[in-house]
Amino acid sequence: AQRVTQPEKLLSVFKGAPVELKCNYSYSGSPELFWYVQYSRQRLQLLLRHISRESIKGFTADLNKGETSFHLKKPFAQEEDSAMYYCALLTGFQKLVFGTGTRLLVSP
Amino acid sequence: DTGVSQNPRHKITKRGQNVTFRCDPISEHNRLYWYRQTLGQGPEFLTYFQNEAQLEKSRLLSDRFSAERPKGSFSTLEIQRTEQGDSAMYLCASSSSTDNYEQYFGPGTRLTVT
Protein backbone atom coordinates (compact mmCIF):
# COMPACT_ATOMS: atom_id res chain seq x y z
CA ALA A 1 0.00 0.00 0.00
CA GLN A 2 1.13 3.53 -0.72
CA ARG A 3 0.54 5.73 2.26
CA VAL A 4 1.93 8.86 3.88
CA THR A 5 1.23 9.54 7.54
CA GLN A 6 1.58 12.88 9.25
CA PRO A 7 0.54 12.24 12.84
CA GLU A 8 0.25 15.85 13.97
CA LYS A 9 -2.56 18.06 12.71
CA LEU A 10 -1.17 21.09 14.52
CA LEU A 11 2.26 21.98 15.80
CA SER A 12 2.54 25.16 17.79
CA VAL A 13 5.96 26.58 18.76
CA PHE A 14 7.49 29.87 19.78
CA LYS A 15 9.76 31.87 17.51
CA GLY A 16 13.33 30.63 17.78
CA ALA A 17 12.36 27.14 18.94
CA PRO A 18 13.33 24.03 16.97
CA VAL A 19 10.72 22.45 14.76
CA GLU A 20 10.23 18.87 13.62
CA LEU A 21 7.28 17.90 11.48
CA LYS A 22 6.90 14.15 11.31
CA CYS A 23 6.27 12.12 8.18
CA ASN A 24 6.21 8.35 7.77
CA TYR A 25 5.56 6.50 4.56
CA SER A 26 4.64 3.06 3.30
CA TYR A 27 5.81 2.11 -0.20
CA SER A 28 7.14 -1.10 -1.70
CA GLY A 29 9.32 0.62 -4.30
CA SER A 30 12.22 3.03 -4.03
CA PRO A 31 10.70 6.11 -2.40
CA GLU A 32 10.98 9.65 -3.67
CA LEU A 33 9.70 12.06 -1.07
CA PHE A 34 8.80 15.72 -0.97
CA TRP A 35 7.65 18.41 1.40
CA TYR A 36 5.11 20.89 0.06
CA VAL A 37 4.09 24.07 1.87
CA GLN A 38 0.97 26.19 1.59
CA TYR A 39 1.11 29.67 3.07
CA SER A 40 -2.11 31.50 3.87
CA ARG A 41 -4.05 32.33 0.68
CA GLN A 42 -1.30 30.96 -1.54
CA ARG A 43 -1.05 27.90 -3.70
CA LEU A 44 0.70 24.69 -2.79
CA GLN A 45 4.42 24.91 -3.56
CA LEU A 46 7.37 22.59 -3.33
CA LEU A 47 9.60 23.19 -0.30
CA LEU A 48 12.14 20.45 -0.81
CA ARG A 49 12.68 16.99 -2.26
CA HIS A 50 14.90 14.37 -0.75
CA ILE A 51 16.96 13.64 -3.86
CA SER A 52 18.25 17.21 -4.04
CA ARG A 53 19.41 17.17 -0.42
CA GLU A 54 19.01 20.94 -0.25
CA SER A 55 18.24 23.19 2.65
CA ILE A 56 15.42 25.57 1.77
CA LYS A 57 14.51 28.46 4.08
CA GLY A 58 16.54 26.71 6.77
CA PHE A 59 14.48 23.49 6.51
CA THR A 60 16.08 20.10 5.99
CA ALA A 61 14.70 16.60 5.72
CA ASP A 62 16.54 13.30 5.69
CA LEU A 63 15.13 10.12 4.25
CA ASN A 64 15.45 7.26 6.74
CA LYS A 65 14.58 4.07 4.90
CA GLY A 66 14.97 1.93 8.01
CA GLU A 67 12.35 3.92 9.87
CA THR A 68 10.44 4.81 6.68
CA SER A 69 10.48 8.43 7.74
CA PHE A 70 11.12 11.80 6.15
CA HIS A 71 10.81 14.29 8.99
CA LEU A 72 11.12 18.02 8.28
CA LYS A 73 13.34 19.99 10.62
CA LYS A 74 14.36 23.55 11.27
CA PRO A 75 16.59 24.60 14.17
CA PHE A 76 15.05 28.02 14.77
CA ALA A 77 11.46 28.66 13.71
CA GLN A 78 10.41 32.04 12.34
CA GLU A 79 6.93 33.57 12.33
CA GLU A 80 6.90 33.48 8.55
CA ASP A 81 7.20 29.69 8.69
CA SER A 82 3.59 29.48 9.85
CA ALA A 83 1.82 27.49 7.15
CA MET A 84 0.36 24.13 6.22
CA TYR A 85 2.98 21.50 5.45
CA TYR A 86 2.33 18.36 3.42
CA CYS A 87 4.61 15.39 3.03
CA ALA A 88 4.22 13.60 -0.31
CA LEU A 89 5.42 10.39 -1.93
CA LEU A 90 5.93 10.07 -5.67
CA THR A 91 4.69 6.72 -6.94
CA GLY A 92 5.67 4.83 -10.06
CA PHE A 93 2.93 6.45 -12.13
CA GLN A 94 4.12 9.98 -11.41
CA LYS A 95 1.29 10.67 -8.99
CA LEU A 96 1.90 12.26 -5.63
CA VAL A 97 0.41 10.63 -2.56
CA PHE A 98 -0.01 13.26 0.15
CA GLY A 99 -0.31 13.08 3.89
CA THR A 100 -3.09 14.90 5.68
CA GLY A 101 -0.84 17.82 6.50
CA THR A 102 0.45 19.54 9.62
CA ARG A 103 -0.36 23.14 10.42
CA LEU A 104 2.68 24.87 11.87
CA LEU A 105 1.96 27.90 14.00
CA VAL A 106 4.93 29.98 15.13
CA SER A 107 4.09 32.50 17.82
CA PRO A 108 6.18 35.58 18.66
CA ASP B 1 4.21 33.07 -17.60
CA THR B 2 2.23 33.42 -14.42
CA GLY B 3 2.17 29.76 -13.53
CA VAL B 4 -0.66 27.27 -13.62
CA SER B 5 -4.06 28.93 -13.83
CA GLN B 6 -7.48 27.50 -13.08
CA ASN B 7 -10.95 28.75 -13.86
CA PRO B 8 -13.31 29.36 -12.29
CA ARG B 9 -11.84 29.86 -8.83
CA HIS B 10 -15.17 29.17 -7.17
CA LYS B 11 -18.24 27.32 -8.37
CA ILE B 12 -21.51 26.82 -6.55
CA THR B 13 -23.94 24.44 -8.17
CA LYS B 14 -27.05 22.52 -7.32
CA ARG B 15 -27.01 18.78 -6.95
CA GLY B 16 -27.58 17.06 -10.25
CA GLN B 17 -26.06 19.82 -12.39
CA ASN B 18 -22.99 19.37 -14.57
CA VAL B 19 -19.88 21.47 -14.02
CA THR B 20 -16.67 21.94 -15.99
CA PHE B 21 -13.36 23.28 -14.77
CA ARG B 22 -10.44 24.44 -16.83
CA CYS B 23 -6.71 24.24 -16.16
CA ASP B 24 -4.02 26.07 -18.13
CA PRO B 25 -0.61 24.60 -17.35
CA ILE B 26 2.74 26.34 -17.56
CA SER B 27 3.74 26.68 -21.21
CA GLU B 28 5.76 23.77 -22.52
CA HIS B 29 4.83 21.53 -19.59
CA ASN B 30 3.91 18.21 -21.13
CA ARG B 31 2.49 16.61 -17.98
CA LEU B 32 -0.73 17.70 -16.32
CA TYR B 33 -2.34 16.33 -13.18
CA TRP B 34 -5.69 16.72 -11.43
CA TYR B 35 -6.05 16.31 -7.67
CA ARG B 36 -8.97 16.73 -5.30
CA GLN B 37 -8.70 18.04 -1.76
CA THR B 38 -11.42 17.83 0.85
CA LEU B 39 -11.42 19.56 4.22
CA GLY B 40 -8.76 18.26 6.56
CA GLN B 41 -7.15 16.05 3.95
CA GLY B 42 -4.19 16.31 1.67
CA PRO B 43 -4.67 16.42 -2.09
CA GLU B 44 -5.72 13.10 -3.65
CA PHE B 45 -4.68 12.13 -7.15
CA LEU B 46 -7.44 11.92 -9.76
CA THR B 47 -5.79 11.66 -13.18
CA TYR B 48 -2.68 12.46 -15.18
CA PHE B 49 -1.92 13.40 -18.79
CA GLN B 50 1.28 13.25 -20.76
CA ASN B 51 0.65 15.58 -23.68
CA GLU B 52 -2.89 14.68 -24.81
CA ALA B 53 -2.81 11.10 -23.55
CA GLN B 54 -4.57 10.30 -20.29
CA LEU B 55 -2.19 7.78 -18.73
CA GLU B 56 -3.75 7.03 -15.39
CA LYS B 57 -7.07 7.46 -13.63
CA SER B 58 -7.69 6.98 -9.94
CA ARG B 59 -10.50 4.80 -8.69
CA LEU B 60 -11.76 8.01 -7.11
CA LEU B 61 -12.70 9.12 -10.62
CA SER B 62 -16.16 7.65 -11.03
CA ASP B 63 -18.01 7.43 -14.33
CA ARG B 64 -19.45 10.88 -13.64
CA PHE B 65 -16.00 12.41 -13.96
CA SER B 66 -14.22 12.95 -17.25
CA ALA B 67 -11.05 14.81 -18.07
CA GLU B 68 -9.62 15.84 -21.40
CA ARG B 69 -6.54 17.53 -22.75
CA PRO B 70 -7.37 17.72 -26.43
CA LYS B 71 -4.31 19.46 -27.82
CA GLY B 72 -1.87 18.70 -25.09
CA SER B 73 -2.19 22.21 -23.67
CA PHE B 74 -5.13 23.15 -21.41
CA SER B 75 -7.27 20.53 -19.72
CA THR B 76 -10.88 20.33 -18.64
CA LEU B 77 -12.42 18.30 -15.84
CA GLU B 78 -16.16 17.71 -16.08
CA ILE B 79 -18.38 16.34 -13.35
CA GLN B 80 -21.82 15.19 -14.43
CA ARG B 81 -24.83 14.93 -12.11
CA THR B 82 -22.97 16.49 -9.21
CA GLU B 83 -23.47 15.14 -5.71
CA GLN B 84 -22.86 16.83 -2.37
CA GLY B 85 -19.87 14.56 -1.86
CA ASP B 86 -18.21 16.18 -4.86
CA SER B 87 -17.77 19.40 -2.87
CA ALA B 88 -14.02 19.91 -2.67
CA MET B 89 -11.07 21.92 -3.94
CA TYR B 90 -9.97 20.68 -7.36
CA LEU B 91 -6.28 21.26 -7.99
CA CYS B 92 -4.36 21.12 -11.22
CA ALA B 93 -0.60 20.76 -11.51
CA SER B 94 1.84 20.60 -14.38
CA SER B 95 5.41 19.44 -14.81
CA SER B 96 8.20 19.10 -17.33
CA SER B 97 11.25 16.94 -17.79
CA THR B 98 13.38 20.08 -18.01
CA ASP B 99 12.49 20.88 -14.42
CA ASN B 100 12.99 17.37 -13.07
CA TYR B 101 9.22 16.86 -13.19
CA GLU B 102 8.57 19.13 -10.23
CA GLN B 103 4.82 19.54 -10.02
CA TYR B 104 3.66 23.17 -9.99
CA PHE B 105 0.19 23.65 -8.61
CA GLY B 106 -2.55 26.02 -9.61
CA PRO B 107 -4.70 27.96 -7.13
CA GLY B 108 -7.54 25.44 -7.36
CA THR B 109 -11.25 25.57 -8.09
CA ARG B 110 -13.48 25.33 -5.04
CA LEU B 111 -16.69 23.46 -5.82
CA THR B 112 -19.70 23.66 -3.54
CA VAL B 113 -22.65 21.43 -4.34
CA THR B 114 -25.85 22.47 -2.58
Coordinates of C-alpha atoms in Angstrom, one line a residue, chain B:
Chain B
D1 CA 4.2 33.1 -17.6
T2 CA 2.2 33.4 -14.4
G3 CA 2.2 29.8 -13.5
V4 CA -0.7 27.3 -13.6
S5 CA -4.1 28.9 -13.8
Q6 CA -7.5 27.5 -13.1
N7 CA -11.0 28.7 -13.9
P8 CA -13.3 29.4 -12.3
R9 CA -11.8 29.9 -8.8
H10 CA -15.2 29.2 -7.2
K11 CA -18.2 27.3 -8.4
I12 CA -21.5 26.8 -6.5
T13 CA -23.9 24.4 -8.2
K14 CA -27.1 22.5 -7.3
R15 CA -27.0 18.8 -6.9
G16 CA -27.6 17.1 -10.3
Q17 CA -26.1 19.8 -12.4
N18 CA -23.0 19.4 -14.6
V19 CA -19.9 21.5 -14.0
T20 CA -16.7 21.9 -16.0
F21 CA -13.4 23.3 -14.8
R22 CA -10.4 24.4 -16.8
C23 CA -6.7 24.2 -16.2
D24 CA -4.0 26.1 -18.1
P25 CA -0.6 24.6 -17.3
I26 CA 2.7 26.3 -17.6
S27 CA 3.7 26.7 -21.2
E28 CA 5.8 23.8 -22.5
H29 CA 4.8 21.5 -19.6
N30 CA 3.9 18.2 -21.1
R31 CA 2.5 16.6 -18.0
L32 CA -0.7 17.7 -16.3
Y33 CA -2.3 16.3 -13.2
W34 CA -5.7 16.7 -11.4
Y35 CA -6.0 16.3 -7.7
R36 CA -9.0 16.7 -5.3
Q37 CA -8.7 18.0 -1.8
T38 CA -11.4 17.8 0.9
L39 CA -11.4 19.6 4.2
G40 CA -8.8 18.3 6.6
Q41 CA -7.2 16.0 4.0
G42 CA -4.2 16.3 1.7
P43 CA -4.7 16.4 -2.1
E44 CA -5.7 13.1 -3.6
F45 CA -4.7 12.1 -7.2
L46 CA -7.4 11.9 -9.8
T47 CA -5.8 11.7 -13.2
Y48 CA -2.7 12.5 -15.2
F49 CA -1.9 13.4 -18.8
Q50 CA 1.3 13.3 -20.8
N51 CA 0.6 15.6 -23.7
E52 CA -2.9 14.7 -24.8
A53 CA -2.8 11.1 -23.6
Q54 CA -4.6 10.3 -20.3
L55 CA -2.2 7.8 -18.7
E56 CA -3.7 7.0 -15.4
K57 CA -7.1 7.5 -13.6
S58 CA -7.7 7.0 -9.9
R59 CA -10.5 4.8 -8.7
L60 CA -11.8 8.0 -7.1
L61 CA -12.7 9.1 -10.6
S62 CA -16.2 7.6 -11.0
D63 CA -18.0 7.4 -14.3
R64 CA -19.4 10.9 -13.6
F65 CA -16.0 12.4 -14.0
S66 CA -14.2 12.9 -17.2
A67 CA -11.0 14.8 -18.1
E68 CA -9.6 15.8 -21.4
R69 CA -6.5 17.5 -22.7
P70 CA -7.4 17.7 -26.4
K71 CA -4.3 19.5 -27.8
G72 CA -1.9 18.7 -25.1
S73 CA -2.2 22.2 -23.7
F74 CA -5.1 23.1 -21.4
S75 CA -7.3 20.5 -19.7
T76 CA -10.9 20.3 -18.6
L77 CA -12.4 18.3 -15.8
E78 CA -16.2 17.7 -16.1
I79 CA -18.4 16.3 -13.4
Q80 CA -21.8 15.2 -14.4
R81 CA -24.8 14.9 -12.1
T82 CA -23.0 16.5 -9.2
E83 CA -23.5 15.1 -5.7
Q84 CA -22.9 16.8 -2.4
G85 CA -19.9 14.6 -1.9
D86 CA -18.2 16.2 -4.9
S87 CA -17.8 19.4 -2.9
A88 CA -14.0 19.9 -2.7
M89 CA -11.1 21.9 -3.9
Y90 CA -10.0 20.7 -7.4
L91 CA -6.3 21.3 -8.0
C92 CA -4.4 21.1 -11.2
A93 CA -0.6 20.8 -11.5
S94 CA 1.8 20.6 -14.4
S95 CA 5.4 19.4 -14.8
S96 CA 8.2 19.1 -17.3
S97 CA 11.2 16.9 -17.8
T98 CA 13.4 20.1 -18.0
D99 CA 12.5 20.9 -14.4
N100 CA 13.0 17.4 -13.1
Y101 CA 9.2 16.9 -13.2
E102 CA 8.6 19.1 -10.2
Q103 CA 4.8 19.5 -10.0
Y104 CA 3.7 23.2 -10.0
F105 CA 0.2 23.6 -8.6
G106 CA -2.5 26.0 -9.6
P107 CA -4.7 28.0 -7.1
G108 CA -7.5 25.4 -7.4
T109 CA -11.2 25.6 -8.1
R110 CA -13.5 25.3 -5.0
L111 CA -16.7 23.5 -5.8
T112 CA -19.7 23.7 -3.5
V113 CA -22.7 21.4 -4.3
T114 CA -25.9 22.5 -2.6

